[in-house]
Short mmCIF file of C-alpha atoms and ligand atoms in Angstrom, two decimals:
data_model
loop_
_atom_site.label_atom_id
_atom_site.label_comp_id
_atom_site.label_asym_id
_atom_site.label_seq_id
_atom_site.Cartn_x
_atom_site.Cartn_y
_atom_site.Cartn_z
CA MET P 1318 -19.08 16.12 14.56
CA SER P 1319 -15.47 16.81 14.82
CA ASP P 1320 -12.06 16.41 12.14
CA HIS P 1321 -11.13 13.62 14.68
CA ASP P 1322 -14.59 11.87 13.81
CA PHE P 1323 -14.55 12.39 10.36
CA ILE P 1324 -10.93 11.54 9.50
CA SER P 1325 -11.51 8.02 12.38
CA GLY P 1326 -13.98 6.22 10.80
CA SER P 1327 -18.10 7.73 11.92
CA LYS P 1328 -18.01 9.88 8.34
CA PRO P 1329 -21.28 10.55 7.35
CA ILE P 1330 -21.85 9.05 4.40
CA GLY P 1331 -23.31 5.26 4.52
CA ILE P 1332 -22.21 3.22 0.98
CA GLU P 1333 -24.48 1.05 -0.12
CA ARG P 1334 -22.19 -0.27 -3.73
CA GLY P 1335 -19.38 0.45 -6.00
CA GLU P 1336 -18.67 0.21 -9.78
CA GLY P 1337 -15.08 0.86 -11.15
CA PRO P 1338 -13.79 4.49 -8.98
CA TYR P 1339 -17.19 5.35 -7.50
CA LEU P 1340 -19.14 4.34 -4.76
CA TYR P 1341 -22.82 4.57 -4.61
CA THR P 1342 -25.02 5.98 -1.32
CA ALA P 1343 -28.63 4.25 -1.10
CA ASP P 1344 -29.55 6.88 -2.63
CA ASP P 1345 -27.40 6.58 -5.67
CA THR P 1346 -24.81 9.86 -5.11
CA ALA P 1347 -21.35 8.70 -6.84
CA TYR P 1348 -18.37 9.75 -4.73
CA LEU P 1349 -15.02 9.09 -6.26
CA ASP P 1350 -12.91 6.45 -4.01
CA ALA P 1351 -9.36 8.77 -4.38
CA GLY P 1352 -8.43 6.40 -1.91
CA ALA P 1353 -10.68 6.26 1.04
CA SER P 1354 -10.68 2.54 0.63
CA PHE P 1355 -7.15 2.17 1.16
CA ALA P 1356 -5.87 1.38 -1.78
CA CYS P 1357 -7.88 -1.69 -1.47
CA THR P 1358 -9.58 -2.15 -4.89
CA PRO P 1359 -6.89 -1.76 -7.66
CA LEU P 1360 -9.05 -2.65 -10.93
CA GLY P 1361 -12.22 -1.16 -9.15
CA HIS P 1362 -14.94 -1.97 -7.15
CA SER P 1363 -17.00 -5.26 -7.71
CA HIS P 1364 -14.84 -5.83 -10.81
CA PRO P 1365 -16.74 -8.36 -13.07
CA ALA P 1366 -13.33 -10.93 -13.41
CA VAL P 1367 -13.09 -10.90 -9.62
CA VAL P 1368 -16.77 -10.46 -8.42
CA GLU P 1369 -17.52 -13.69 -11.24
CA ALA P 1370 -14.03 -15.96 -9.87
CA VAL P 1371 -15.05 -15.29 -6.19
CA GLN P 1372 -18.85 -16.86 -6.32
CA GLU P 1373 -17.96 -19.77 -8.55
CA GLN P 1374 -15.25 -20.49 -5.14
CA VAL P 1375 -17.82 -19.53 -2.87
CA GLY P 1376 -19.90 -22.26 -4.00
CA LYS P 1377 -17.61 -24.84 -4.92
CA LEU P 1378 -15.87 -24.67 -2.14
CA THR P 1379 -15.20 -22.31 0.53
CA PHE P 1380 -12.80 -23.59 2.68
CA VAL P 1381 -10.32 -26.67 3.18
CA ASP P 1382 -7.04 -25.91 4.94
CA SER P 1383 -3.52 -25.44 2.71
CA SER P 1384 -2.12 -28.64 3.44
CA TYR P 1385 -4.84 -30.35 0.69
CA PRO P 1386 -3.94 -29.10 -2.95
CA VAL P 1387 -6.38 -26.79 -4.19
CA GLN P 1388 -6.99 -25.43 -8.15
CA SER P 1389 -7.65 -22.24 -7.43
CA ARG P 1390 -4.37 -22.00 -4.87
CA GLU P 1391 -2.22 -23.80 -6.79
CA ASP P 1392 -3.85 -20.63 -9.50
CA ALA P 1393 -2.65 -17.11 -7.09
CA TYR P 1394 0.77 -19.40 -5.88
CA ALA P 1395 2.01 -19.24 -9.76
CA ALA P 1396 0.08 -15.91 -10.65
CA LEU P 1397 1.63 -14.18 -7.75
CA VAL P 1398 5.66 -15.80 -7.83
CA ALA P 1399 4.95 -14.51 -11.98
CA ALA P 1400 4.23 -11.05 -10.98
CA THR P 1401 7.18 -10.44 -8.51
CA PRO P 1402 10.27 -9.62 -9.34
CA ASP P 1403 13.05 -12.23 -10.52
CA GLY P 1404 14.97 -13.91 -7.93
CA LEU P 1405 11.39 -13.96 -5.42
CA GLU P 1406 10.52 -18.08 -6.00
CA SER P 1407 8.37 -18.68 -4.02
CA ALA P 1408 6.12 -16.91 -1.24
CA TRP P 1409 3.12 -17.44 1.47
CA PHE P 1410 -0.13 -16.22 1.97
CA CYS P 1411 -1.52 -15.04 4.77
CA ASN P 1412 -4.90 -12.02 5.88
CA SER P 1413 -3.47 -8.99 6.41
CA GLY P 1414 -0.51 -6.38 5.84
CA THR P 1415 0.69 -6.64 9.41
CA GLU P 1416 0.39 -10.00 8.98
CA ALA P 1417 3.23 -10.28 6.09
CA ASN P 1418 5.09 -7.98 7.60
CA GLU P 1419 4.98 -10.31 10.96
CA ALA P 1420 6.28 -12.92 8.95
CA ALA P 1421 8.65 -11.03 7.18
CA LEU P 1422 10.57 -10.50 10.48
CA LYS P 1423 10.16 -13.69 11.69
CA PHE P 1424 11.69 -15.46 8.51
CA ALA P 1425 14.81 -12.41 8.46
CA ARG P 1426 15.37 -13.77 12.24
CA SER P 1427 15.06 -17.86 10.89
CA ALA P 1428 17.14 -17.57 8.29
CA THR P 1429 19.51 -14.94 9.57
CA GLY P 1430 19.79 -16.25 13.59
CA GLU P 1431 20.20 -12.51 13.96
CA SER P 1432 17.75 -10.23 15.88
CA LYS P 1433 18.00 -6.97 15.22
CA ILE P 1434 16.17 -5.19 12.82
CA ILE P 1435 16.25 -1.92 11.23
CA ALA P 1436 13.48 0.46 10.49
CA ALA P 1437 12.36 3.84 9.03
CA THR P 1438 11.34 6.85 10.53
CA ARG P 1439 7.87 7.56 9.82
CA SER P 1440 7.58 4.17 8.70
CA PHE P 1441 4.02 2.29 9.01
CA HIS P 1442 4.23 -1.63 8.91
CA GLY P 1443 1.23 -2.52 10.88
CA ARG P 1444 -0.28 -2.96 14.37
CA THR P 1445 0.27 -6.44 15.27
CA MET P 1446 3.15 -6.55 18.41
CA GLY P 1447 6.05 -7.33 15.64
CA SER P 1448 5.28 -4.84 12.55
CA LEU P 1449 4.12 -2.35 15.28
CA ALA P 1450 7.49 -2.20 16.52
CA ALA P 1451 8.96 -1.92 13.57
CA THR P 1452 6.60 1.41 13.10
CA TRP P 1453 8.01 5.02 14.00
CA LYS P 1454 4.41 6.41 14.81
CA ASP P 1455 5.21 6.34 18.98
CA LYS P 1456 1.11 7.45 18.81
CA TYR P 1457 0.58 3.86 17.28
CA LYS P 1458 2.62 2.26 19.98
CA GLU P 1459 2.62 4.23 23.03
CA PRO P 1460 -0.14 2.60 24.90
CA PHE P 1461 1.22 -1.02 23.49
CA GLU P 1462 4.31 -1.17 24.62
CA PRO P 1463 6.37 -3.25 24.79
CA LEU P 1464 6.76 -4.53 21.56
CA ALA P 1465 8.26 -7.00 20.11
CA GLY P 1466 11.43 -7.10 18.74
CA ASP P 1467 14.53 -5.10 18.82
CA VAL P 1468 14.29 -2.58 16.42
CA GLU P 1469 16.59 0.19 15.31
CA PHE P 1470 15.79 3.45 13.65
CA VAL P 1471 16.96 5.89 11.11
CA PRO P 1472 16.12 9.18 8.97
CA TYR P 1473 13.87 7.71 6.02
CA GLY P 1474 16.35 8.62 2.70
CA ASP P 1475 19.52 8.49 4.62
CA GLY P 1476 21.92 6.25 2.78
CA GLU P 1477 24.94 6.76 4.50
CA GLU P 1478 23.15 6.58 8.57
CA LEU P 1479 21.20 3.72 7.09
CA ALA P 1480 24.25 2.38 5.43
CA ALA P 1481 25.75 2.76 9.42
CA ALA P 1482 23.02 1.46 11.51
CA VAL P 1483 23.85 -2.33 9.42
CA ASP P 1484 25.59 -4.11 11.10
CA ASP P 1485 26.88 -8.38 11.28
CA GLU P 1486 24.27 -8.34 14.44
CA THR P 1487 21.72 -7.45 11.78
CA ALA P 1488 18.30 -9.74 11.60
CA ALA P 1489 16.66 -7.08 8.25
CA VAL P 1490 16.03 -3.71 7.29
CA ILE P 1491 12.68 -3.16 6.39
CA LEU P 1492 11.81 -0.22 4.44
CA GLU P 1493 8.40 1.08 2.22
CA PRO P 1494 10.46 1.73 -1.38
CA ILE P 1495 8.15 4.73 -1.02
CA GLN P 1496 6.10 5.69 2.34
CA GLY P 1497 2.61 5.69 2.12
CA GLU P 1498 0.92 6.16 5.71
CA GLY P 1499 3.68 8.55 6.71
CA GLY P 1500 3.36 10.92 3.98
CA ILE P 1501 4.26 9.55 0.16
CA ASN P 1502 7.70 9.80 0.87
CA VAL P 1503 9.90 9.18 -1.94
CA PRO P 1504 13.55 8.51 -1.27
CA PRO P 1505 16.02 10.55 -3.30
CA ALA P 1506 17.47 8.36 -5.69
CA GLY P 1507 20.58 5.05 -5.10
CA TYR P 1508 18.49 4.91 -1.45
CA LEU P 1509 16.98 2.20 -2.08
CA GLU P 1510 20.14 0.38 -4.11
CA THR P 1511 22.45 1.98 -0.97
CA ALA P 1512 19.98 -0.63 1.76
CA ARG P 1513 20.26 -3.54 -0.92
CA GLU P 1514 24.47 -3.25 -1.46
CA ARG P 1515 24.57 -2.89 2.38
CA THR P 1516 22.85 -6.06 3.63
CA GLU P 1517 23.81 -7.80 1.18
CA GLU P 1518 27.46 -6.98 3.25
CA THR P 1519 26.57 -8.04 6.30
CA GLY P 1520 24.18 -11.03 5.50
CA ALA P 1521 21.38 -9.55 6.62
CA ALA P 1522 17.59 -9.40 4.74
CA LEU P 1523 16.59 -7.15 3.22
CA VAL P 1524 12.49 -6.43 3.73
CA PHE P 1525 10.49 -4.33 0.93
CA ASP P 1526 6.75 -3.69 2.31
CA GLU P 1527 4.97 -2.71 -1.16
CA VAL P 1528 1.81 -3.46 1.04
CA GLN P 1529 0.75 0.11 0.09
CA THR P 1530 2.82 0.79 -3.24
CA GLY P 1531 2.64 -2.48 -5.05
CA MET P 1532 -0.06 -4.12 -7.04
CA GLY P 1533 1.14 -1.24 -10.11
CA ARG P 1534 0.05 1.16 -8.51
CA THR P 1535 3.82 3.22 -8.60
CA GLY P 1536 3.37 2.76 -12.68
CA GLU P 1537 5.02 -0.84 -12.36
CA MET P 1538 3.99 -3.84 -11.05
CA TRP P 1539 6.25 -3.80 -7.77
CA ALA P 1540 8.08 0.35 -6.36
CA CYS P 1541 11.28 -1.72 -5.91
CA GLN P 1542 10.91 -2.34 -9.67
CA ARG P 1543 11.12 1.39 -10.95
CA ALA P 1544 14.90 1.45 -8.93
CA GLY P 1545 15.84 -1.67 -10.50
CA VAL P 1546 15.95 -3.09 -6.84
CA THR P 1547 15.22 -6.53 -5.84
CA PRO P 1548 14.74 -7.84 -1.77
CA ASP P 1549 14.77 -10.56 -0.38
CA VAL P 1550 11.27 -10.55 1.27
CA LEU P 1551 8.53 -8.36 -0.61
CA THR P 1552 5.46 -8.62 1.08
CA THR P 1553 1.86 -7.50 -0.28
CA ALA P 1554 -1.58 -7.04 0.80
CA LYS P 1555 -4.54 -4.29 -0.11
CA GLY P 1556 -4.72 -4.81 -3.29
CA LEU P 1557 -3.49 -8.01 -3.79
CA GLY P 1558 -7.15 -9.72 -3.70
CA ASN P 1559 -8.78 -6.50 -4.62
CA GLY P 1560 -11.23 -5.65 -1.53
CA LEU P 1561 -10.68 -9.35 0.22
CA PRO P 1562 -8.78 -9.31 2.63
CA VAL P 1563 -5.92 -11.41 1.82
CA GLY P 1564 -1.33 -10.28 2.21
CA ALA P 1565 1.48 -12.68 1.02
CA VAL P 1566 4.85 -13.43 1.75
CA ALA P 1567 7.38 -13.50 -1.74
CA VAL P 1568 10.94 -14.75 -0.78
CA ARG P 1569 13.88 -15.88 -2.01
CA ASP P 1570 15.21 -19.34 -1.50
CA TRP P 1571 18.12 -18.46 1.43
CA ILE P 1572 14.72 -16.63 3.38
CA ALA P 1573 12.11 -19.83 2.66
CA ASP P 1574 14.36 -22.55 3.83
CA GLY P 1575 14.21 -20.79 7.14
CA ALA P 1576 9.82 -20.50 7.23
CA ALA P 1577 8.89 -24.13 6.86
CA SER P 1578 7.48 -23.43 10.92
CA HIS P 1579 5.19 -20.52 10.18
CA ASN P 1580 2.24 -20.84 9.94
CA ALA P 1581 -1.93 -19.22 9.58
CA THR P 1582 -4.51 -21.70 9.69
CA PHE P 1583 -6.90 -19.15 6.58
CA SER P 1584 -3.85 -19.12 4.45
CA GLY P 1585 -4.43 -19.26 0.41
CA GLY P 1586 -8.19 -19.74 1.49
CA PRO P 1587 -9.91 -21.40 -2.16
CA VAL P 1588 -11.85 -17.94 -2.21
CA VAL P 1589 -8.86 -15.62 -1.07
CA SER P 1590 -7.15 -17.63 -3.97
CA ALA P 1591 -9.50 -17.05 -6.71
CA ALA P 1592 -10.39 -13.34 -5.81
CA VAL P 1593 -6.47 -13.53 -5.75
CA HIS P 1594 -5.15 -14.59 -8.93
CA ALA P 1595 -8.54 -12.68 -10.84
CA THR P 1596 -6.80 -10.01 -9.29
CA VAL P 1597 -3.56 -10.38 -10.57
CA SER P 1598 -3.82 -11.94 -13.89
CA THR P 1599 -5.97 -8.85 -14.94
CA LEU P 1600 -4.11 -6.14 -13.60
CA VAL P 1601 -0.64 -8.27 -15.37
CA GLU P 1602 -2.52 -8.77 -19.04
CA GLU P 1603 -4.40 -6.02 -19.35
CA GLU P 1604 -1.49 -3.70 -18.08
CA TRP P 1605 -3.20 -1.72 -15.17
CA PRO P 1606 -0.05 -0.98 -14.20
CA ALA P 1607 1.13 1.24 -17.22
CA HIS P 1608 -2.00 2.74 -17.30
CA ALA P 1609 -1.56 3.84 -14.04
CA ALA P 1610 2.00 5.51 -14.53
CA GLU P 1611 0.18 8.06 -17.74
CA MET P 1612 -2.93 8.96 -14.78
CA GLY P 1613 -0.25 9.27 -11.94
CA ASP P 1614 1.73 11.80 -14.94
CA TYR P 1615 -1.56 13.19 -16.36
CA LEU P 1616 -3.10 13.83 -12.55
CA THR P 1617 -0.39 15.13 -11.57
CA GLY P 1618 0.54 17.81 -13.94
CA GLU P 1619 -2.43 18.86 -14.62
CA LEU P 1620 -2.23 19.37 -10.53
CA GLU P 1621 0.62 21.46 -10.28
CA ALA P 1622 -0.92 23.51 -13.03
CA ALA P 1623 -3.69 24.00 -11.93
CA VAL P 1624 -2.86 24.69 -7.71
CA GLY P 1625 0.98 25.09 -8.50
CA ASP P 1626 1.13 28.47 -5.97
CA GLU P 1627 -0.96 26.85 -3.60
CA VAL P 1628 0.41 23.94 -2.48
CA ARG P 1629 3.59 22.93 -1.02
CA ASP P 1630 4.61 19.73 -3.05
CA VAL P 1631 2.87 17.66 -5.40
CA ARG P 1632 5.46 13.68 -5.42
CA GLY P 1633 4.99 10.14 -6.04
CA ASN P 1634 5.02 7.86 -8.84
CA GLY P 1635 1.75 6.80 -10.62
CA LEU P 1636 -1.20 6.33 -9.23
CA LEU P 1637 0.46 7.33 -5.59
CA VAL P 1638 0.23 10.36 -4.96
CA GLY P 1639 0.63 13.61 -2.32
CA ILE P 1640 -0.26 17.05 -2.00
CA GLU P 1641 1.64 18.83 0.50
CA LEU P 1642 -1.03 21.57 1.12
CA LYS P 1643 -0.18 24.66 3.16
CA ARG P 1644 -2.89 23.71 5.53
CA GLY P 1645 -4.31 20.82 7.33
CA ALA P 1646 -5.07 17.87 5.17
CA ASN P 1647 -8.64 17.52 7.32
CA ARG P 1648 -10.31 19.92 6.25
CA VAL P 1649 -9.58 19.75 2.81
CA ALA P 1650 -10.39 15.64 3.06
CA ARG P 1651 -13.89 16.75 4.44
CA ASP P 1652 -14.52 19.76 2.01
CA LEU P 1653 -13.94 16.94 -1.05
CA ALA P 1654 -16.21 15.06 0.24
CA MET P 1655 -19.67 17.30 1.75
CA ASN P 1656 -19.01 19.37 -1.05
CA HIS P 1657 -17.53 18.03 -4.16
CA GLN P 1658 -18.46 13.70 -3.78
CA ILE P 1659 -14.47 12.70 -3.61
CA LEU P 1660 -13.35 10.55 -1.26
CA ALA P 1661 -9.35 10.85 -0.25
CA LEU P 1662 -6.97 10.05 2.84
CA PRO P 1663 -5.09 12.72 4.96
CA ALA P 1664 -1.09 10.96 5.59
CA GLY P 1665 0.08 13.08 8.10
CA ARG P 1666 -1.05 16.48 9.06
CA THR P 1667 -0.91 18.33 5.52
CA VAL P 1668 -0.64 15.96 3.14
CA LEU P 1669 -3.68 14.99 1.17
CA ARG P 1670 -2.92 11.23 -0.04
CA LEU P 1671 -4.36 10.60 -3.64
CA LEU P 1672 -5.01 6.28 -4.14
CA PRO P 1673 -7.81 5.87 -6.60
CA PRO P 1674 -8.67 2.11 -8.17
CA LEU P 1675 -5.90 1.90 -11.09
CA VAL P 1676 -9.41 2.05 -13.45
CA ILE P 1677 -10.06 5.93 -13.16
CA ASP P 1678 -9.56 7.69 -16.46
CA GLU P 1679 -8.99 11.53 -17.65
CA SER P 1680 -12.56 12.30 -16.60
CA GLY P 1681 -11.92 10.98 -12.95
CA ALA P 1682 -9.08 12.80 -12.37
CA ASP P 1683 -10.32 16.18 -13.94
CA GLN P 1684 -12.73 15.53 -11.38
CA LEU P 1685 -9.98 15.52 -8.55
CA VAL P 1686 -8.02 18.29 -10.06
CA ASP P 1687 -11.36 21.29 -9.90
CA ALA P 1688 -12.54 19.86 -6.99
CA LEU P 1689 -8.87 20.61 -5.66
CA THR P 1690 -8.69 23.78 -7.13
CA GLU P 1691 -11.27 25.15 -5.75
CA ILE P 1692 -11.25 24.00 -2.51
CA VAL P 1693 -7.40 25.64 -2.35
CA ALA P 1694 -7.40 28.03 -5.28
CA PRO P 1695 -10.00 29.49 -5.15
CA GLU P 1696 -8.94 32.63 -7.37
CA VAL P 1697 -7.67 29.79 -10.23
CA SER P 1698 -10.73 28.26 -11.01
CA ALA P 1699 -12.68 31.07 -11.47
CA ASP P 1700 -10.47 32.56 -13.41
CA SER P 1701 -10.74 29.63 -15.75
C1 PLP Z 3262 -1.56 -0.43 5.27
C2 PLP Z 3262 -0.90 -1.10 5.78
C3 PLP Z 3262 -0.22 -2.07 6.40
C4 PLP Z 3262 -1.14 -2.79 7.73
O1 PLP Z 3262 -1.87 -3.36 6.97
P1 PLP Z 3262 -2.51 -3.97 7.09
O2 PLP Z 3262 -3.58 -5.03 6.12
O3 PLP Z 3262 -4.24 -2.76 7.81
O4 PLP Z 3262 -2.39 -5.04 8.82
C5 PLP Z 3262 1.62 -2.12 6.25
N1 PLP Z 3262 1.86 -1.65 5.70
C6 PLP Z 3262 1.96 -0.49 5.10
C7 PLP Z 3262 2.94 0.18 3.80
C8 PLP Z 3262 0.41 -0.05 4.85
O5 PLP Z 3262 -0.28 0.39 4.05
#
């Protein structure tokens, strides 16, 4: 088995069930899910509120198209719009992150009458033709070119370059408020504000891709709230249905007006809507974003203290944590899985990405810190 095989999917660990931040094999070995389910289960695996809501809905009405009012969709819609920043007053449901970004780019074109898109280096926005065109890595794009869209890339985090690239012909600027796939890159203070000011000046739509950063992960419901910047379009997916396939695009009124001719058959189906309503209302009512902030501080504090000199950087916000290693992240992820029963993901060659369910507690965080210390700083763990 090569490292590559391990990371790309053929992991030799059969998962049978999940509970809280743990996944279990058929012989009941527990694996701490520190990111292996790609931030899709903010409330932990098989959360009872979500399971109950889905089971009830699937038995009552599994599907009817979105032109008929259905209570679970109305509840999901109300909960989502209430949870998005003020100014984003309507939303459209879809089935995944790439579809949310695809819609965002279409909406921006339609609302502005322009077509040029500005995206950032090291971005990841999905794998369909439009979202992929705004994704940075050539590896993902080259076999499929030409892609859809007129996209210019500017260096992530550089406000001056961004401002210079945006002009009257720009339809949208699309940014992750913190880059996930690209290595957990937190932009410098003022960057998102600059993007906001410049797009306001030219009339372009500011799109924040919160597919990975949203749903409370960074300590606020949305990462853009940390910077106090509200975009024109906010996309979400991954954790939105706590594991069910659903995405959404939340928009300001001037964007919504031009969005009417876009749709999808499964948009806001009754079952995924039940999952969204249960997930969003539980996250908000039980204040899980605040817990994520607290646990994130604890985890990064312990990590920095334990493995200080052996890593280049520990960064992120809340429970979106990147550890920049002095060695390949794939190998460390494999060691964590095979020898410590912890599932984590690389984000680029040397960054290990931790995005555990928000319900992780101090004992889970300690388990992570102890295992990482043993792998990357064995002399430290032998002393303690
Ligand atoms: C995962 C991800 C996507 C794509 O979502 P899919 O549901 O896989 O299509 C888009 N943007 C970001 C920031 C992501 O992390």
